mmCIF file of N, CA and C in Angstrom:
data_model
loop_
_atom_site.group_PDB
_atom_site.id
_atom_site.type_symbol
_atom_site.label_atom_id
_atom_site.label_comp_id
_atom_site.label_asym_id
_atom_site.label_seq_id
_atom_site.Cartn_x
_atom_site.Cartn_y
_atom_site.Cartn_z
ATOM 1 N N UNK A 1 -202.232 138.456 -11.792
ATOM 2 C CA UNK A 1 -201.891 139.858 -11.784
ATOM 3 C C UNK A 1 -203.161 140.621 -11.497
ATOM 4 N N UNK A 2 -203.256 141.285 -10.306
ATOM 5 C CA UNK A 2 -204.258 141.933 -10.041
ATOM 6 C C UNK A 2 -204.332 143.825 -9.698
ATOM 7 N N UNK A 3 -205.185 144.290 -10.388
ATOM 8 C CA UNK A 3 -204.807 145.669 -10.944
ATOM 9 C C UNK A 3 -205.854 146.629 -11.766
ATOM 10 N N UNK A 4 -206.969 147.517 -11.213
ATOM 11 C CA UNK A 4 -208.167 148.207 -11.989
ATOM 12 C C UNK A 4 -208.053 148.799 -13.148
ATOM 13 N N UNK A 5 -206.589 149.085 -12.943
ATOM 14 C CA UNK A 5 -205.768 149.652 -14.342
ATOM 15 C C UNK A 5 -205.621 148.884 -15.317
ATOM 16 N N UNK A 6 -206.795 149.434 -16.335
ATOM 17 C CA UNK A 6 -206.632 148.067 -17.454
ATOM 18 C C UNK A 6 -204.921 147.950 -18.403
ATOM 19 N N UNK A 7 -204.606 149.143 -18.422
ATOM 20 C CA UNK A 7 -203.221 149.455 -19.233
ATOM 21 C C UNK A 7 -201.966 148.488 -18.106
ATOM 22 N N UNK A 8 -202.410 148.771 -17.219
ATOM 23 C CA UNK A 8 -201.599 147.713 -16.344
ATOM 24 C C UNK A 8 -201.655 146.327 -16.506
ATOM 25 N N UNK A 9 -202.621 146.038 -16.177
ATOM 26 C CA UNK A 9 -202.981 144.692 -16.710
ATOM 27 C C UNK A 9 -202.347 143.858 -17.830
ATOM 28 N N UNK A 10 -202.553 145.147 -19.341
ATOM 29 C CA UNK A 10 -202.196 144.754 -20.558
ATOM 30 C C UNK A 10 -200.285 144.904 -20.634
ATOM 31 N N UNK A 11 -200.463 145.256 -20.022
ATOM 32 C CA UNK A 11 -198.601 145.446 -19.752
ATOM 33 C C UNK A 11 -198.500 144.269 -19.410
ATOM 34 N N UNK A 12 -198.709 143.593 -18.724
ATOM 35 C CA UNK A 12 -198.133 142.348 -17.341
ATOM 36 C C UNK A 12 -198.524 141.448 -18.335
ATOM 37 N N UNK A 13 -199.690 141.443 -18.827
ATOM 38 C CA UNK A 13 -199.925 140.169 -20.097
ATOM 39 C C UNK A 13 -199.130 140.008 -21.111
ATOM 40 N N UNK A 14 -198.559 140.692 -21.802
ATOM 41 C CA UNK A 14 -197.841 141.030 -22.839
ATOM 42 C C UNK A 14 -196.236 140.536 -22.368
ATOM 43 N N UNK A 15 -195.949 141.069 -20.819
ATOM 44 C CA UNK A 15 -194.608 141.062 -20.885
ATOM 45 C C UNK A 15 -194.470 139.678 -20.557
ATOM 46 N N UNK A 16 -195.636 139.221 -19.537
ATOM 47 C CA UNK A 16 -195.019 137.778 -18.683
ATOM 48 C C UNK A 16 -195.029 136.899 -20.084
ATOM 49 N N UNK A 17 -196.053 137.157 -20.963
ATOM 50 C CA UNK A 17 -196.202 136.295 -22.428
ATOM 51 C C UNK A 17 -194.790 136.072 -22.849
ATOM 52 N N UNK A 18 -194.108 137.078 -22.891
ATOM 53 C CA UNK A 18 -192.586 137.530 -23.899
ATOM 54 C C UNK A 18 -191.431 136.657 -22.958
ATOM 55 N N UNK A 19 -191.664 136.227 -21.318
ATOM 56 C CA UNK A 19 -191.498 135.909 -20.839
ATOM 57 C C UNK A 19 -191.622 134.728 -20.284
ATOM 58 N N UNK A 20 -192.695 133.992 -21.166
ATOM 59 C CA UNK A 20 -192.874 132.503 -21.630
ATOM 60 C C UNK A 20 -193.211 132.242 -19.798
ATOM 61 N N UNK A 21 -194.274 133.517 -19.100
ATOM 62 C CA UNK A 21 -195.144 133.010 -18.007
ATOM 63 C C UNK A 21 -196.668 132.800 -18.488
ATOM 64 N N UNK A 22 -197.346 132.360 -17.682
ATOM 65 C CA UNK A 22 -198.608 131.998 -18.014
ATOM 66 C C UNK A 22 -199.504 132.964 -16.963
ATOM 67 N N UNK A 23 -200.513 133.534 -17.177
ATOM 68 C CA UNK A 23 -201.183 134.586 -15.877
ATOM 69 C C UNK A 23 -202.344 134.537 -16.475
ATOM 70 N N UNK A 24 -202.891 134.890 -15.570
ATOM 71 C CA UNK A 24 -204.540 134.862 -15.095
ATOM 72 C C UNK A 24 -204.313 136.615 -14.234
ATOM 73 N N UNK A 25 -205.542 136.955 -14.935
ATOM 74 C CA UNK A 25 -205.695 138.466 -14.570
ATOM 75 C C UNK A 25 -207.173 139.038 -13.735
ATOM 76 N N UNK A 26 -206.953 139.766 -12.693
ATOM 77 C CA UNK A 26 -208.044 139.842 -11.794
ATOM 78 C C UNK A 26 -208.131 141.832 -12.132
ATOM 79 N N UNK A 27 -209.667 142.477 -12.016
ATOM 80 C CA UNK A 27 -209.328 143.556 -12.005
ATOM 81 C C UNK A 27 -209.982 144.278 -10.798
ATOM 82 N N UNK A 28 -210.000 143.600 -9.869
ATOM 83 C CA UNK A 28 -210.494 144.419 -8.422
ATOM 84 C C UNK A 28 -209.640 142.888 -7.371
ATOM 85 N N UNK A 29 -210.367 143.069 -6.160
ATOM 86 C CA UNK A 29 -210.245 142.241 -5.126
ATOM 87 C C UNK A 29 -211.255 141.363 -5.204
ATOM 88 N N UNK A 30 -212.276 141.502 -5.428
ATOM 89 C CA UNK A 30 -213.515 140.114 -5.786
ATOM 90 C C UNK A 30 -212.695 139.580 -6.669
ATOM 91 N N UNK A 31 -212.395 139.990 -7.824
ATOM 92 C CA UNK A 31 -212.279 138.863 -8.654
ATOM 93 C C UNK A 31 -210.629 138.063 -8.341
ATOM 94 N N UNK A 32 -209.999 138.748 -7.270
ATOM 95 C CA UNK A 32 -209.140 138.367 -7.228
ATOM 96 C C UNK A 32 -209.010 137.096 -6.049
ATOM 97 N N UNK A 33 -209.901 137.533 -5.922
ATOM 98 C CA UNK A 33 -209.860 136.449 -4.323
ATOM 99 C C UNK A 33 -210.720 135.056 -5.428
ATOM 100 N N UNK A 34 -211.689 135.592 -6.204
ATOM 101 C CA UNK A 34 -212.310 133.946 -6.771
ATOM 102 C C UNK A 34 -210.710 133.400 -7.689
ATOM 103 N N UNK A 35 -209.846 134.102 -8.235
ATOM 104 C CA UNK A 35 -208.733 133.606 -8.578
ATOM 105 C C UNK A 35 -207.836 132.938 -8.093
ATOM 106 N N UNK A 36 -207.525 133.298 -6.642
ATOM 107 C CA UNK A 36 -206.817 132.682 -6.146
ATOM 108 C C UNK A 36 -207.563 131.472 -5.259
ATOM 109 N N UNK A 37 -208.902 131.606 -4.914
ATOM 110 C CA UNK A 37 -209.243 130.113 -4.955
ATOM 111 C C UNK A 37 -209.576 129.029 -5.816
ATOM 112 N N UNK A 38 -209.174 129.639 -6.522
ATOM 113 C CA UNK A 38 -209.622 128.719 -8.144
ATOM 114 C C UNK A 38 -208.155 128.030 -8.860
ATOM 115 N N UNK A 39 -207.195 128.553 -8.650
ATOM 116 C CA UNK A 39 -205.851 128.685 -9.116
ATOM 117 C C UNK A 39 -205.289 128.467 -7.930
ATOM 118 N N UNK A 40 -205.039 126.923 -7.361
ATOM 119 C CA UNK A 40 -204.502 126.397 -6.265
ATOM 120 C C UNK A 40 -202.639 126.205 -6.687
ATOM 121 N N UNK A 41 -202.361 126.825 -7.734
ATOM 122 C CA UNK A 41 -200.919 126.259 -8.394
ATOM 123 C C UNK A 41 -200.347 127.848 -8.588
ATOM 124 N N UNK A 42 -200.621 128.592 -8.144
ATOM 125 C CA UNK A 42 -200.038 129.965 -8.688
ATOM 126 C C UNK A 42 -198.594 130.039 -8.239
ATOM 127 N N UNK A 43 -197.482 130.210 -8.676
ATOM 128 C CA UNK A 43 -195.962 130.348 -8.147
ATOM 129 C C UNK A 43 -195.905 132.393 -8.062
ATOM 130 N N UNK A 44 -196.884 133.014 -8.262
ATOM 131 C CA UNK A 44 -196.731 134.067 -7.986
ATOM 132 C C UNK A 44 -198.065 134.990 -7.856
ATOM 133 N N UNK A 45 -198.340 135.868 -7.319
ATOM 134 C CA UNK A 45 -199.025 136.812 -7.171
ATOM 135 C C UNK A 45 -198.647 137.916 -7.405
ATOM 136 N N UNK A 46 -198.954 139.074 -8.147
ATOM 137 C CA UNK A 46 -198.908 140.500 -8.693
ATOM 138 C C UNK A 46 -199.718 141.396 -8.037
ATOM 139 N N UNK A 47 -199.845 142.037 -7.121
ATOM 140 C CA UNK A 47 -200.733 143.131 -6.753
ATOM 141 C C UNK A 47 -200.846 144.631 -6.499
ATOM 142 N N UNK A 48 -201.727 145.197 -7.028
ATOM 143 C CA UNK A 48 -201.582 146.418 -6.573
ATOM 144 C C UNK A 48 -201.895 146.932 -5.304
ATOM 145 N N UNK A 49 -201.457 148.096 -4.530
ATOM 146 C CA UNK A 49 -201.662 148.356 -3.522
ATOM 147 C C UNK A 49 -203.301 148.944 -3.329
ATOM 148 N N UNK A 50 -204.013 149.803 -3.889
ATOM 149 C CA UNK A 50 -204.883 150.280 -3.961
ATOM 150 C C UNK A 50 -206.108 150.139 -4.891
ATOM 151 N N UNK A 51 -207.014 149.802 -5.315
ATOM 152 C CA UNK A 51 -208.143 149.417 -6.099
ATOM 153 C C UNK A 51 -209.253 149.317 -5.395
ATOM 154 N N UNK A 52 -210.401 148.776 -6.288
ATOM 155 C CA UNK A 52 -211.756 148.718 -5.544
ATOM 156 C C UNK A 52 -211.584 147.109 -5.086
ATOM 157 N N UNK A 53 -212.641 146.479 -4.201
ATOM 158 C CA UNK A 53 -213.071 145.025 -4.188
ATOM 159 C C UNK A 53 -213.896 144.730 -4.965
ATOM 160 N N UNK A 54 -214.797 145.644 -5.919
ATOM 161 C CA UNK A 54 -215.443 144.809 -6.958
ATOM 162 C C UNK A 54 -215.674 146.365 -8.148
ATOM 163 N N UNK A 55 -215.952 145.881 -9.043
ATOM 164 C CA UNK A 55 -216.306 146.770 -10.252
ATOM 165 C C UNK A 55 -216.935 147.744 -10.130
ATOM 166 N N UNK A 56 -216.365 149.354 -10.112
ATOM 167 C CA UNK A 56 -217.547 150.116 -9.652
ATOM 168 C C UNK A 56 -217.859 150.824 -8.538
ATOM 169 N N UNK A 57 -217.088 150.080 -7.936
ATOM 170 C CA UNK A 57 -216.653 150.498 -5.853
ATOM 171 C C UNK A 57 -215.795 151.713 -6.352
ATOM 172 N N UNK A 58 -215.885 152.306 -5.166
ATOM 173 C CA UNK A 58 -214.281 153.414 -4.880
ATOM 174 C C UNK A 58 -213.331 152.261 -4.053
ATOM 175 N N UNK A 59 -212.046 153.062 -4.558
ATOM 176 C CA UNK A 59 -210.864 152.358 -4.223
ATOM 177 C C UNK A 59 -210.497 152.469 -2.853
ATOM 178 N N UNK A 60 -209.896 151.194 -2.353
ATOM 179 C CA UNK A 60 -209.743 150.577 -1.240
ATOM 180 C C UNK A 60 -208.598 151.153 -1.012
ATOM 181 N N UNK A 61 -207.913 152.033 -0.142
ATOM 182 C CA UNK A 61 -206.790 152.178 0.116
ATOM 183 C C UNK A 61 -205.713 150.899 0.798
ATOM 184 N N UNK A 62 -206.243 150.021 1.017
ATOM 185 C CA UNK A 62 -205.411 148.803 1.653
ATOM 186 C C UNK A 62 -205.867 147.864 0.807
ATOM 187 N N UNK A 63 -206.594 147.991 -0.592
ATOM 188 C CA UNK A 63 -206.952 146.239 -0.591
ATOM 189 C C UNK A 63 -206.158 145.163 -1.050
ATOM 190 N N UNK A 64 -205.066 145.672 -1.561
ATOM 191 C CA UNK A 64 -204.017 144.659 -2.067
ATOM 192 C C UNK A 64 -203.507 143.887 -0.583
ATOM 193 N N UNK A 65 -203.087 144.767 0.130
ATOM 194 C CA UNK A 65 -202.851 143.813 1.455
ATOM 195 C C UNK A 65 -203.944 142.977 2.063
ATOM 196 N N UNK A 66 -205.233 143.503 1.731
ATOM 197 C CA UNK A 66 -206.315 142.461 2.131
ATOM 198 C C UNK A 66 -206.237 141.101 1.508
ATOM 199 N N UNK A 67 -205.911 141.329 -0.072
ATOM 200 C CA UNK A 67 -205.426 140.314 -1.057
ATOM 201 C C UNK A 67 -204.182 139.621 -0.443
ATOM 202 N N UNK A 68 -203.492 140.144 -0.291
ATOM 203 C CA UNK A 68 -202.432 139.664 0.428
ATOM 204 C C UNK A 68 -202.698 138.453 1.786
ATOM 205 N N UNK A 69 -203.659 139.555 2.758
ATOM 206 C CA UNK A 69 -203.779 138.372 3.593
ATOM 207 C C UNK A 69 -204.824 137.453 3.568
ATOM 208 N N UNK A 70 -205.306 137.525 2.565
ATOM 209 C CA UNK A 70 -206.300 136.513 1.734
ATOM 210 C C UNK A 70 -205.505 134.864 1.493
ATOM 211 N N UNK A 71 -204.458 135.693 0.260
ATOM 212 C CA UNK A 71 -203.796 134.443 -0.489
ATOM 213 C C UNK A 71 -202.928 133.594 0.817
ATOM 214 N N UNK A 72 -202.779 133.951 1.723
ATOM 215 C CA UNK A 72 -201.948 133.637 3.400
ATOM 216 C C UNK A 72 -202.925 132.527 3.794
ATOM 217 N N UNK A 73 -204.602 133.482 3.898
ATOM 218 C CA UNK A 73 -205.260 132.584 5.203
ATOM 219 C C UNK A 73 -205.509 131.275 4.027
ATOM 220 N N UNK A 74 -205.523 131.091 2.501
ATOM 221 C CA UNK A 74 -206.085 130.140 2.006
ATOM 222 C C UNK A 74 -205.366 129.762 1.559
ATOM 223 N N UNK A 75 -203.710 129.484 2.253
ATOM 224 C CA UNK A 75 -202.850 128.625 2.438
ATOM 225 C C UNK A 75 -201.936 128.630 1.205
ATOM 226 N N UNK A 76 -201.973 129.724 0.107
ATOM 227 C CA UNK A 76 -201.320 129.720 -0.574
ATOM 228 C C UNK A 76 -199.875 130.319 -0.204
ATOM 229 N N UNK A 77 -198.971 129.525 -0.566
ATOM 230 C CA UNK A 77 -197.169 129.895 -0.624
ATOM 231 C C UNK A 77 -196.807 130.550 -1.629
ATOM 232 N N UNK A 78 -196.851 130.751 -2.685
ATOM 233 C CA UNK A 78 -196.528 131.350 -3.516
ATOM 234 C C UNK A 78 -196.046 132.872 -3.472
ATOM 235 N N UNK A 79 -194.726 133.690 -4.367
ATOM 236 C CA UNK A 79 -194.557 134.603 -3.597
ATOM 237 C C UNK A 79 -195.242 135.538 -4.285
ATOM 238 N N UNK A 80 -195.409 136.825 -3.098
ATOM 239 C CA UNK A 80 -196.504 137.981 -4.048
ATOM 240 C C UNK A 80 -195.562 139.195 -3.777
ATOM 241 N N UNK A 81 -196.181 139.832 -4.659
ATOM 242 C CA UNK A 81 -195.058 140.908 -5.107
ATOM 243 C C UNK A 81 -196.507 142.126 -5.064
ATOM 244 N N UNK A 82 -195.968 143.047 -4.065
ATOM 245 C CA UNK A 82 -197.025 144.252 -3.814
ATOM 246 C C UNK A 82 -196.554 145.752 -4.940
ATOM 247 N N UNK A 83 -197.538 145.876 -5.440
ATOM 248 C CA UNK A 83 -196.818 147.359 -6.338
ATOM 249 C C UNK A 83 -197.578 148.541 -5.774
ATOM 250 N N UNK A 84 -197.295 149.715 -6.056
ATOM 251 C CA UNK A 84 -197.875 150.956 -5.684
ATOM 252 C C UNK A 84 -197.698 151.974 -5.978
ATOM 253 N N UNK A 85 -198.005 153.111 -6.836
ATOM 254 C CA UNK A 85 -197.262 154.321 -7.304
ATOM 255 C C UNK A 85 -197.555 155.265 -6.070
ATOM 256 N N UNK A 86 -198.146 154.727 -4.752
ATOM 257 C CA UNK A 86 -197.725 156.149 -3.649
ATOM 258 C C UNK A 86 -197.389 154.867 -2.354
ATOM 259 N N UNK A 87 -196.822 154.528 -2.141
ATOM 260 C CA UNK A 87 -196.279 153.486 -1.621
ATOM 261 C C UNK A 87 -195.969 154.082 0.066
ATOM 262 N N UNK A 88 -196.124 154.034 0.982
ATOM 263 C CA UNK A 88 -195.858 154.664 2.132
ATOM 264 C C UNK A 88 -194.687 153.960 3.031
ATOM 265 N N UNK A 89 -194.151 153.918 3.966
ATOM 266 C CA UNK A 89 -193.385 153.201 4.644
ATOM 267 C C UNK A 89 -194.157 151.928 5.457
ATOM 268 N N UNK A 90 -195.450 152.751 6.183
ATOM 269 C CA UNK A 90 -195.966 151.907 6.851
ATOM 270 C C UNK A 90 -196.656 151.024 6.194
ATOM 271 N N UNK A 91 -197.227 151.408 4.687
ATOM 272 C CA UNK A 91 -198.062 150.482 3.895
ATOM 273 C C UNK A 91 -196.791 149.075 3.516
ATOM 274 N N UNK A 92 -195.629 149.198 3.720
ATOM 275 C CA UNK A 92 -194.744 148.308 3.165
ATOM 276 C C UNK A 92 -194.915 147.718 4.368
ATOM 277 N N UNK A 93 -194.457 148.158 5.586
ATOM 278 C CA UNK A 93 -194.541 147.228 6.736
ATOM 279 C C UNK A 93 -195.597 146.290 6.928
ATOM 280 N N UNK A 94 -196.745 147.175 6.993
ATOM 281 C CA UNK A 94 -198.467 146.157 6.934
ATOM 282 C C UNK A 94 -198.240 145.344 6.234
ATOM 283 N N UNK A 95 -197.884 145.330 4.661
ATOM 284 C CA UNK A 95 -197.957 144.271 3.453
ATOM 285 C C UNK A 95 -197.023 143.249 4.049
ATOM 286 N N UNK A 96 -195.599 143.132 4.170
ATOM 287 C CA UNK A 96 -194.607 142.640 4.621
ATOM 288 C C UNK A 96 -195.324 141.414 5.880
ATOM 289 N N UNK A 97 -195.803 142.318 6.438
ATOM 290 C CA UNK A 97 -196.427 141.116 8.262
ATOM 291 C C UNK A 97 -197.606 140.315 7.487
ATOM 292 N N UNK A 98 -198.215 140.870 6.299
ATOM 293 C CA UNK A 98 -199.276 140.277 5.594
ATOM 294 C C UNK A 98 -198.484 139.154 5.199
ATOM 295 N N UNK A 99 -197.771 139.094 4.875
ATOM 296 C CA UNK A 99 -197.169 138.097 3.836
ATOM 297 C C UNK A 99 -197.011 138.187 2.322
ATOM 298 N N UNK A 100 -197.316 139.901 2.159
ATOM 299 C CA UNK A 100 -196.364 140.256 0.871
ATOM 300 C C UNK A 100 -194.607 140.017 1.100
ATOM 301 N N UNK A 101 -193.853 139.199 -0.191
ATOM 302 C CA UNK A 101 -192.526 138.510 -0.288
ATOM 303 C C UNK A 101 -191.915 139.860 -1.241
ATOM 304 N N UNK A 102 -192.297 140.702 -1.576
ATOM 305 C CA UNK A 102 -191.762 142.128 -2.545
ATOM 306 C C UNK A 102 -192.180 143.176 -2.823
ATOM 307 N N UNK A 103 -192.291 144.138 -2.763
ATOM 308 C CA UNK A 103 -192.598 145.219 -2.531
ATOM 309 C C UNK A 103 -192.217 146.188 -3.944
ATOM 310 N N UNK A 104 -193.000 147.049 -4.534
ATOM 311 C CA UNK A 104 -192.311 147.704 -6.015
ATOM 312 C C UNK A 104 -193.166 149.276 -5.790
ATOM 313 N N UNK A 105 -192.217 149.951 -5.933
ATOM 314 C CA UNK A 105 -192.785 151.317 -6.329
ATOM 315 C C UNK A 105 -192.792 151.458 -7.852
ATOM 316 N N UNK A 106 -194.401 151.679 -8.398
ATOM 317 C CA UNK A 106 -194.451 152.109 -9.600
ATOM 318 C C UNK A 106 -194.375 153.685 -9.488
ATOM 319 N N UNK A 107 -193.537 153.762 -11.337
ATOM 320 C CA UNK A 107 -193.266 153.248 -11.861
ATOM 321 C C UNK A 107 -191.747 152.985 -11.616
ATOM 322 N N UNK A 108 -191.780 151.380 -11.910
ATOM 323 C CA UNK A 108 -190.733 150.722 -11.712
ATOM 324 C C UNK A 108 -189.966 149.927 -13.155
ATOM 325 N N UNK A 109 -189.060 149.816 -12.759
ATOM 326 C CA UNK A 109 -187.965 149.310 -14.271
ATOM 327 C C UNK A 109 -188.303 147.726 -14.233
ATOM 328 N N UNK A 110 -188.400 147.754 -15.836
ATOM 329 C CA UNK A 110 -188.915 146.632 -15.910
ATOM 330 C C UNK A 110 -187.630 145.335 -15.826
ATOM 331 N N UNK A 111 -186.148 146.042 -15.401
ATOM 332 C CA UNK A 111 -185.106 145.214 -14.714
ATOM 333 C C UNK A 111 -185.782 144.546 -13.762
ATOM 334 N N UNK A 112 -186.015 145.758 -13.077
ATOM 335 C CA UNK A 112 -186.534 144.832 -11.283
ATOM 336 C C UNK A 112 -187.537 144.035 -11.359
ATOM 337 N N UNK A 113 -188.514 144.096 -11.986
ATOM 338 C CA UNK A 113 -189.492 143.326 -12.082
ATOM 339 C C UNK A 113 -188.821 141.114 -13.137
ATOM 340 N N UNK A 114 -188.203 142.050 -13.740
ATOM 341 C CA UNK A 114 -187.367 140.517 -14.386
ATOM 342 C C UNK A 114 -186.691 140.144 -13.632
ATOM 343 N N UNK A 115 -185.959 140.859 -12.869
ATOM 344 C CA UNK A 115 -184.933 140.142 -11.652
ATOM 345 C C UNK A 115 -185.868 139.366 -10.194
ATOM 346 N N UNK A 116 -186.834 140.023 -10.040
ATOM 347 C CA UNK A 116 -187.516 139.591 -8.968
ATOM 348 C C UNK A 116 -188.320 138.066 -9.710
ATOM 349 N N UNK A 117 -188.896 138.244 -10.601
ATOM 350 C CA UNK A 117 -189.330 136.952 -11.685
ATOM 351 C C UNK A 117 -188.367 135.532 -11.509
ATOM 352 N N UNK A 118 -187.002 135.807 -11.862
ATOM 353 C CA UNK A 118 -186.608 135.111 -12.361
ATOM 354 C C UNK A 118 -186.015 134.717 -10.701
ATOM 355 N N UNK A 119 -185.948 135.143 -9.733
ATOM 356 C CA UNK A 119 -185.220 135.121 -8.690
ATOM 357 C C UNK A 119 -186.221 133.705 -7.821
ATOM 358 N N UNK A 120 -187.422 134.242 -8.164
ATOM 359 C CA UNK A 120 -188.504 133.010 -7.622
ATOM 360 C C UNK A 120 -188.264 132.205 -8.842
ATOM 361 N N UNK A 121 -188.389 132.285 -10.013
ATOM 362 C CA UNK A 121 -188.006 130.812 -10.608
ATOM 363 C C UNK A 121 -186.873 130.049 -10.336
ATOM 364 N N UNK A 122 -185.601 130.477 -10.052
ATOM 365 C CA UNK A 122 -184.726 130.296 -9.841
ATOM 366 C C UNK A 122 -184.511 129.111 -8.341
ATOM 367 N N UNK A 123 -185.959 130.183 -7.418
ATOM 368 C CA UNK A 123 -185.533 129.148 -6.010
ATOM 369 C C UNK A 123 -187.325 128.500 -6.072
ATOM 370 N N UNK A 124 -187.405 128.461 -7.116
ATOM 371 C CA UNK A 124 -188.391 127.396 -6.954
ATOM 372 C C UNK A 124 -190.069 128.005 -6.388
ATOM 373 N N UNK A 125 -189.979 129.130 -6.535
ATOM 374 C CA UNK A 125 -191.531 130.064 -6.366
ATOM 375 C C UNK A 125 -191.344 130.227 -4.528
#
């Protein structure tokens, strides 16, 4: 789950916990990219649309899709799920050709987020 928003973060920990998932938490794009090469088994990715690439930076208006086509070029399958509280049309399209598998406008119900969960457990990540 990757996200500068620490309250975000602590949300996604708490719920996937209650949810008997296991996560590893990144809070920029550096640390997210050493995560996902480190964590060759991930059945999902969490990202936000916008953040810095490292601690301290100003925020990247694209870097979740950079993340996105990160977890692609280093061959990970797993599906990723893009979030965003200003979400654009074209930013969905970019993410989408990236190889974001879901797309979420925050704030979003935490239905959709269990239905999209359980939908990749269901077919196998």
């Amino acid at each position: 789950m990757i996200d500068d928003d620490s309250s975000i973060r602590a949300f996604f920990k708490e719920f996937l916990k209650t949810e008997r998932h296991e996560i590893v938490l990144a809070a920029n794009g550096n640390e997210a990219r050493r995560m996902i090469l480190e964590n060759g088994n991930l059945d999902v990715i969490v990202t936000d649309l916008r953040m810095p690439s490292e601690t301290g930076a100003p925020i990247k208006a694209n870097e979740g899709i950079e993340i996105v086509r990160f977890a692609r070029l280093a061959g990970r399958r797993c599906r990723i799920i893009l979030m965003s509280g200003d979400l654009t049309d074209i930013d969905a399209t970019i993410a989408q050709a990236a190889g974001a598998d879901f797309i979420i406008a925050k704030p979003f119900q935490i239905g959709e987020l269990r239905h999209i969960l359980n939908t990749v457990k269901k077919n196998g990540g």
